Amino acid sequence: MTVSRPPAAAEELRRAGLRVTAARVALLETVRHGDHLGAEAIASGVRDRVGHVSLQAVYDGLHALTRAGLIRRIEPAGGPARFEGRVGDNHHHVVCRACGAVADVDCAVGHAPCLTASDDHGFTVEEAEVTYWGLCPACSPTS
């Protein structure tokens, strides 16, 4: 029995037409193993894997990986951009108003784009972004 394994980060970069570097491999792996990380946390993770890398190189890499569809950038209102490895499934997010924690929420209803606009103004809707706001368990008042 053959077990299907996800392709290595280097192979994914090649298939996306991106140059394979140690920093890009570390960047992709850091985002994929993280949990909605910001650029500073990603930079720290990349540095742990490959040594020194500038914050600008991290931002450039994040932009390239996002453009290639290998990672996803989310921007909760009032907070910094976050990055995640879960792509292509039109999931949503729940954000804690107190601490900023972010968690994935599967599609609210049916198939992508999950919501039908009351008036699409002639647009072909391909994706819907929904952000649920509230308090995470750690920040919720105890009852």
PDB file of C-alpha atoms in Angstrom:
ATOM      1  CA  MET A   1       0.000   0.000   0.000  1.00  0.00           C
ATOM      2  CA  THR A   2       1.423   3.361  -1.037  1.00  0.00           C
ATOM      3  CA  VAL A   3       0.779   6.310   1.244  1.00  0.00           C
ATOM      4  CA  SER A   4       0.353   9.619  -0.521  1.00  0.00           C
ATOM      5  CA  ARG A   5       2.576  12.282   1.032  1.00  0.00           C
ATOM      6  CA  PRO A   6       2.262  15.995   0.467  1.00  0.00           C
ATOM      7  CA  PRO A   7       4.950  17.325  -1.864  1.00  0.00           C
ATOM      8  CA  ALA A   8       8.048  18.765  -0.265  1.00  0.00           C
ATOM      9  CA  ALA A   9       8.201  22.531  -0.006  1.00  0.00           C
ATOM     10  CA  ALA A  10      10.961  22.699  -2.614  1.00  0.00           C
ATOM     11  CA  GLU A  11       8.829  20.806  -5.127  1.00  0.00           C
ATOM     12  CA  GLU A  12       5.856  23.086  -4.460  1.00  0.00           C
ATOM     13  CA  LEU A  13       8.036  26.137  -5.076  1.00  0.00           C
ATOM     14  CA  ARG A  14       9.294  24.656  -8.356  1.00  0.00           C
ATOM     15  CA  ARG A  15       5.762  23.814  -9.520  1.00  0.00           C
ATOM     16  CA  ALA A  16       4.710  27.395  -8.741  1.00  0.00           C
ATOM     17  CA  GLY A  17       7.548  28.680 -10.932  1.00  0.00           C
ATOM     18  CA  LEU A  18       9.493  30.090  -7.991  1.00  0.00           C
ATOM     19  CA  ARG A  19      13.229  29.804  -7.449  1.00  0.00           C
ATOM     20  CA  VAL A  20      14.013  27.352  -4.667  1.00  0.00           C
ATOM     21  CA  THR A  21      16.167  28.844  -1.911  1.00  0.00           C
ATOM     22  CA  ALA A  22      16.752  27.707   1.650  1.00  0.00           C
ATOM     23  CA  ALA A  23      15.007  30.864   2.885  1.00  0.00           C
ATOM     24  CA  ARG A  24      11.891  30.258   0.748  1.00  0.00           C
ATOM     25  CA  VAL A  25      11.669  26.631   1.815  1.00  0.00           C
ATOM     26  CA  ALA A  26      12.006  27.711   5.467  1.00  0.00           C
ATOM     27  CA  LEU A  27       9.421  30.450   4.921  1.00  0.00           C
ATOM     28  CA  LEU A  28       6.853  28.081   3.433  1.00  0.00           C
ATOM     29  CA  GLU A  29       7.442  25.486   6.141  1.00  0.00           C
ATOM     30  CA  THR A  30       7.249  28.098   8.910  1.00  0.00           C
ATOM     31  CA  VAL A  31       3.917  29.427   7.642  1.00  0.00           C
ATOM     32  CA  ARG A  32       2.522  25.922   7.140  1.00  0.00           C
ATOM     33  CA  HIS A  33       3.517  24.817  10.646  1.00  0.00           C
ATOM     34  CA  GLY A  34       2.414  28.076  12.292  1.00  0.00           C
ATOM     35  CA  ASP A  35      -0.972  29.385  13.276  1.00  0.00           C
ATOM     36  CA  HIS A  36      -1.903  32.610  11.488  1.00  0.00           C
ATOM     37  CA  LEU A  37       1.514  34.124  12.094  1.00  0.00           C
ATOM     38  CA  GLY A  38       2.557  37.726  11.585  1.00  0.00           C
ATOM     39  CA  ALA A  39       5.689  38.669   9.629  1.00  0.00           C
ATOM     40  CA  GLU A  40       7.858  39.096  12.748  1.00  0.00           C
ATOM     41  CA  ALA A  41       7.000  35.616  14.053  1.00  0.00           C
ATOM     42  CA  ILE A  42       7.580  34.148  10.601  1.00  0.00           C
ATOM     43  CA  ALA A  43      10.960  35.886  10.367  1.00  0.00           C
ATOM     44  CA  SER A  44      11.910  34.398  13.731  1.00  0.00           C
ATOM     45  CA  GLY A  45      10.892  30.916  12.566  1.00  0.00           C
ATOM     46  CA  VAL A  46      12.851  31.276   9.332  1.00  0.00           C
ATOM     47  CA  ARG A  47      15.919  32.463  11.257  1.00  0.00           C
ATOM     48  CA  ASP A  48      15.646  29.422  13.536  1.00  0.00           C
ATOM     49  CA  ARG A  49      15.817  27.212  10.438  1.00  0.00           C
ATOM     50  CA  VAL A  50      18.401  28.929   8.223  1.00  0.00           C
ATOM     51  CA  GLY A  51      20.151  31.629  10.230  1.00  0.00           C
ATOM     52  CA  HIS A  52      20.105  35.316   9.384  1.00  0.00           C
ATOM     53  CA  VAL A  53      17.482  36.613   6.980  1.00  0.00           C
ATOM     54  CA  SER A  54      16.339  40.213   6.737  1.00  0.00           C
ATOM     55  CA  LEU A  55      12.776  41.224   7.513  1.00  0.00           C
ATOM     56  CA  GLN A  56      12.575  42.720   4.010  1.00  0.00           C
ATOM     57  CA  ALA A  57      13.518  39.337   2.511  1.00  0.00           C
ATOM     58  CA  VAL A  58      10.747  37.747   4.584  1.00  0.00           C
ATOM     59  CA  TYR A  59       8.202  40.300   3.322  1.00  0.00           C
ATOM     60  CA  ASP A  60       9.384  39.761  -0.272  1.00  0.00           C
ATOM     61  CA  GLY A  61       9.094  35.998   0.153  1.00  0.00           C
ATOM     62  CA  LEU A  62       5.639  36.241   1.721  1.00  0.00           C
ATOM     63  CA  HIS A  63       4.485  38.384  -1.201  1.00  0.00           C
ATOM     64  CA  ALA A  64       5.850  35.866  -3.745  1.00  0.00           C
ATOM     65  CA  LEU A  65       4.320  32.864  -1.952  1.00  0.00           C
ATOM     66  CA  THR A  66       0.966  34.628  -1.613  1.00  0.00           C
ATOM     67  CA  ARG A  67       0.955  35.649  -5.286  1.00  0.00           C
ATOM     68  CA  ALA A  68       1.764  32.024  -6.235  1.00  0.00           C
ATOM     69  CA  GLY A  69      -1.161  30.764  -4.144  1.00  0.00           C
ATOM     70  CA  LEU A  70       1.010  28.701  -1.783  1.00  0.00           C
ATOM     71  CA  ILE A  71       0.006  30.698   1.295  1.00  0.00           C
ATOM     72  CA  ARG A  72      -2.838  33.046   2.168  1.00  0.00           C
ATOM     73  CA  ARG A  73      -2.660  36.534   3.651  1.00  0.00           C
ATOM     74  CA  ILE A  74      -5.461  37.654   5.930  1.00  0.00           C
ATOM     75  CA  GLU A  75      -5.866  41.113   7.389  1.00  0.00           C
ATOM     76  CA  PRO A  76      -8.243  41.285  10.337  1.00  0.00           C
ATOM     77  CA  ALA A  77      -9.440  44.875  10.786  1.00  0.00           C
ATOM     78  CA  GLY A  78      -7.254  46.832  13.167  1.00  0.00           C
ATOM     79  CA  GLY A  79      -4.506  44.210  13.231  1.00  0.00           C
ATOM     80  CA  PRO A  80      -1.388  43.276  11.315  1.00  0.00           C
ATOM     81  CA  ALA A  81      -1.428  40.970   8.313  1.00  0.00           C
ATOM     82  CA  ARG A  82      -1.298  37.280   9.173  1.00  0.00           C
ATOM     83  CA  PHE A  83      -0.293  34.380   6.967  1.00  0.00           C
ATOM     84  CA  GLU A  84      -1.506  30.793   6.792  1.00  0.00           C
ATOM     85  CA  GLY A  85      -0.811  27.671   4.814  1.00  0.00           C
ATOM     86  CA  ARG A  86      -4.441  26.635   4.389  1.00  0.00           C
ATOM     87  CA  VAL A  87      -5.332  27.714   0.855  1.00  0.00           C
ATOM     88  CA  GLY A  88      -7.918  26.950  -1.789  1.00  0.00           C
ATOM     89  CA  ASP A  89     -10.892  26.041   0.361  1.00  0.00           C
ATOM     90  CA  ASN A  90     -12.566  29.433   0.993  1.00  0.00           C
ATOM     91  CA  HIS A  91     -12.630  29.016   4.768  1.00  0.00           C
ATOM     92  CA  HIS A  92     -13.208  31.912   7.149  1.00  0.00           C
ATOM     93  CA  HIS A  93     -11.810  33.144  10.460  1.00  0.00           C
ATOM     94  CA  VAL A  94     -12.838  33.980  13.996  1.00  0.00           C
ATOM     95  CA  VAL A  95     -10.816  36.712  15.738  1.00  0.00           C
ATOM     96  CA  CYS A  96     -10.640  37.559  19.437  1.00  0.00           C
ATOM     97  CA  ARG A  97     -11.259  41.257  20.052  1.00  0.00           C
ATOM     98  CA  ALA A  98      -9.140  41.193  23.213  1.00  0.00           C
ATOM     99  CA  CYS A  99      -5.949  39.271  22.400  1.00  0.00           C
ATOM    100  CA  GLY A 100      -6.097  39.005  18.600  1.00  0.00           C
ATOM    101  CA  ALA A 101      -6.081  35.199  18.465  1.00  0.00           C
ATOM    102  CA  VAL A 102      -7.237  33.865  15.086  1.00  0.00           C
ATOM    103  CA  ALA A 103      -8.772  30.471  14.291  1.00  0.00           C
ATOM    104  CA  ASP A 104     -10.102  28.881  11.117  1.00  0.00           C
ATOM    105  CA  VAL A 105     -13.835  28.434  10.588  1.00  0.00           C
ATOM    106  CA  ASP A 106     -15.017  26.147   7.815  1.00  0.00           C
ATOM    107  CA  CYS A 107     -17.397  27.497   5.194  1.00  0.00           C
ATOM    108  CA  ALA A 108     -20.611  28.732   6.784  1.00  0.00           C
ATOM    109  CA  VAL A 109     -23.140  27.374   4.291  1.00  0.00           C
ATOM    110  CA  GLY A 110     -22.841  25.031   1.337  1.00  0.00           C
ATOM    111  CA  HIS A 111     -20.294  25.372  -1.422  1.00  0.00           C
ATOM    112  CA  ALA A 112     -17.869  28.213  -2.184  1.00  0.00           C
ATOM    113  CA  PRO A 113     -18.336  31.117  -2.192  1.00  0.00           C
ATOM    114  CA  CYS A 114     -20.374  30.239   0.921  1.00  0.00           C
ATOM    115  CA  LEU A 115     -22.632  33.247   0.667  1.00  0.00           C
ATOM    116  CA  THR A 116     -24.886  34.513  -2.046  1.00  0.00           C
ATOM    117  CA  ALA A 117     -24.852  38.282  -2.320  1.00  0.00           C
ATOM    118  CA  SER A 118     -28.274  39.902  -2.178  1.00  0.00           C
ATOM    119  CA  ASP A 119     -27.149  42.009  -5.163  1.00  0.00           C
ATOM    120  CA  ASP A 120     -23.931  41.030  -6.912  1.00  0.00           C
ATOM    121  CA  HIS A 121     -24.081  44.131  -9.166  1.00  0.00           C
ATOM    122  CA  GLY A 122     -23.179  41.935 -12.146  1.00  0.00           C
ATOM    123  CA  PHE A 123     -19.996  40.586 -10.563  1.00  0.00           C
ATOM    124  CA  THR A 124     -19.077  36.922 -10.858  1.00  0.00           C
ATOM    125  CA  VAL A 125     -18.513  36.115  -7.182  1.00  0.00           C
ATOM    126  CA  GLU A 126     -15.613  33.694  -6.695  1.00  0.00           C
ATOM    127  CA  GLU A 127     -14.906  34.012  -2.990  1.00  0.00           C
ATOM    128  CA  ALA A 128     -16.421  35.409   0.170  1.00  0.00           C
ATOM    129  CA  GLU A 129     -14.438  36.535   3.194  1.00  0.00           C
ATOM    130  CA  VAL A 130     -16.211  36.311   6.507  1.00  0.00           C
ATOM    131  CA  THR A 131     -14.634  37.307   9.792  1.00  0.00           C
ATOM    132  CA  TYR A 132     -16.375  36.450  13.009  1.00  0.00           C
ATOM    133  CA  TRP A 133     -15.424  38.674  15.965  1.00  0.00           C
ATOM    134  CA  GLY A 134     -15.732  37.869  19.651  1.00  0.00           C
ATOM    135  CA  LEU A 135     -13.710  36.716  22.631  1.00  0.00           C
ATOM    136  CA  CYS A 136     -11.613  33.558  22.699  1.00  0.00           C
ATOM    137  CA  PRO A 137     -12.027  31.154  25.626  1.00  0.00           C
ATOM    138  CA  ALA A 138      -9.004  32.623  27.423  1.00  0.00           C
ATOM    139  CA  CYS A 139     -10.398  36.169  27.192  1.00  0.00           C
ATOM    140  CA  SER A 140     -14.085  35.388  27.833  1.00  0.00           C
ATOM    141  CA  PRO A 141     -15.403  36.350  31.248  1.00  0.00           C
ATOM    142  CA  THR A 142     -16.122  33.291  33.363  1.00  0.00           C
ATOM    143  CA  SER A 143     -19.723  32.739  34.251  1.00  0.00           C
TER     144      SER A 143
END
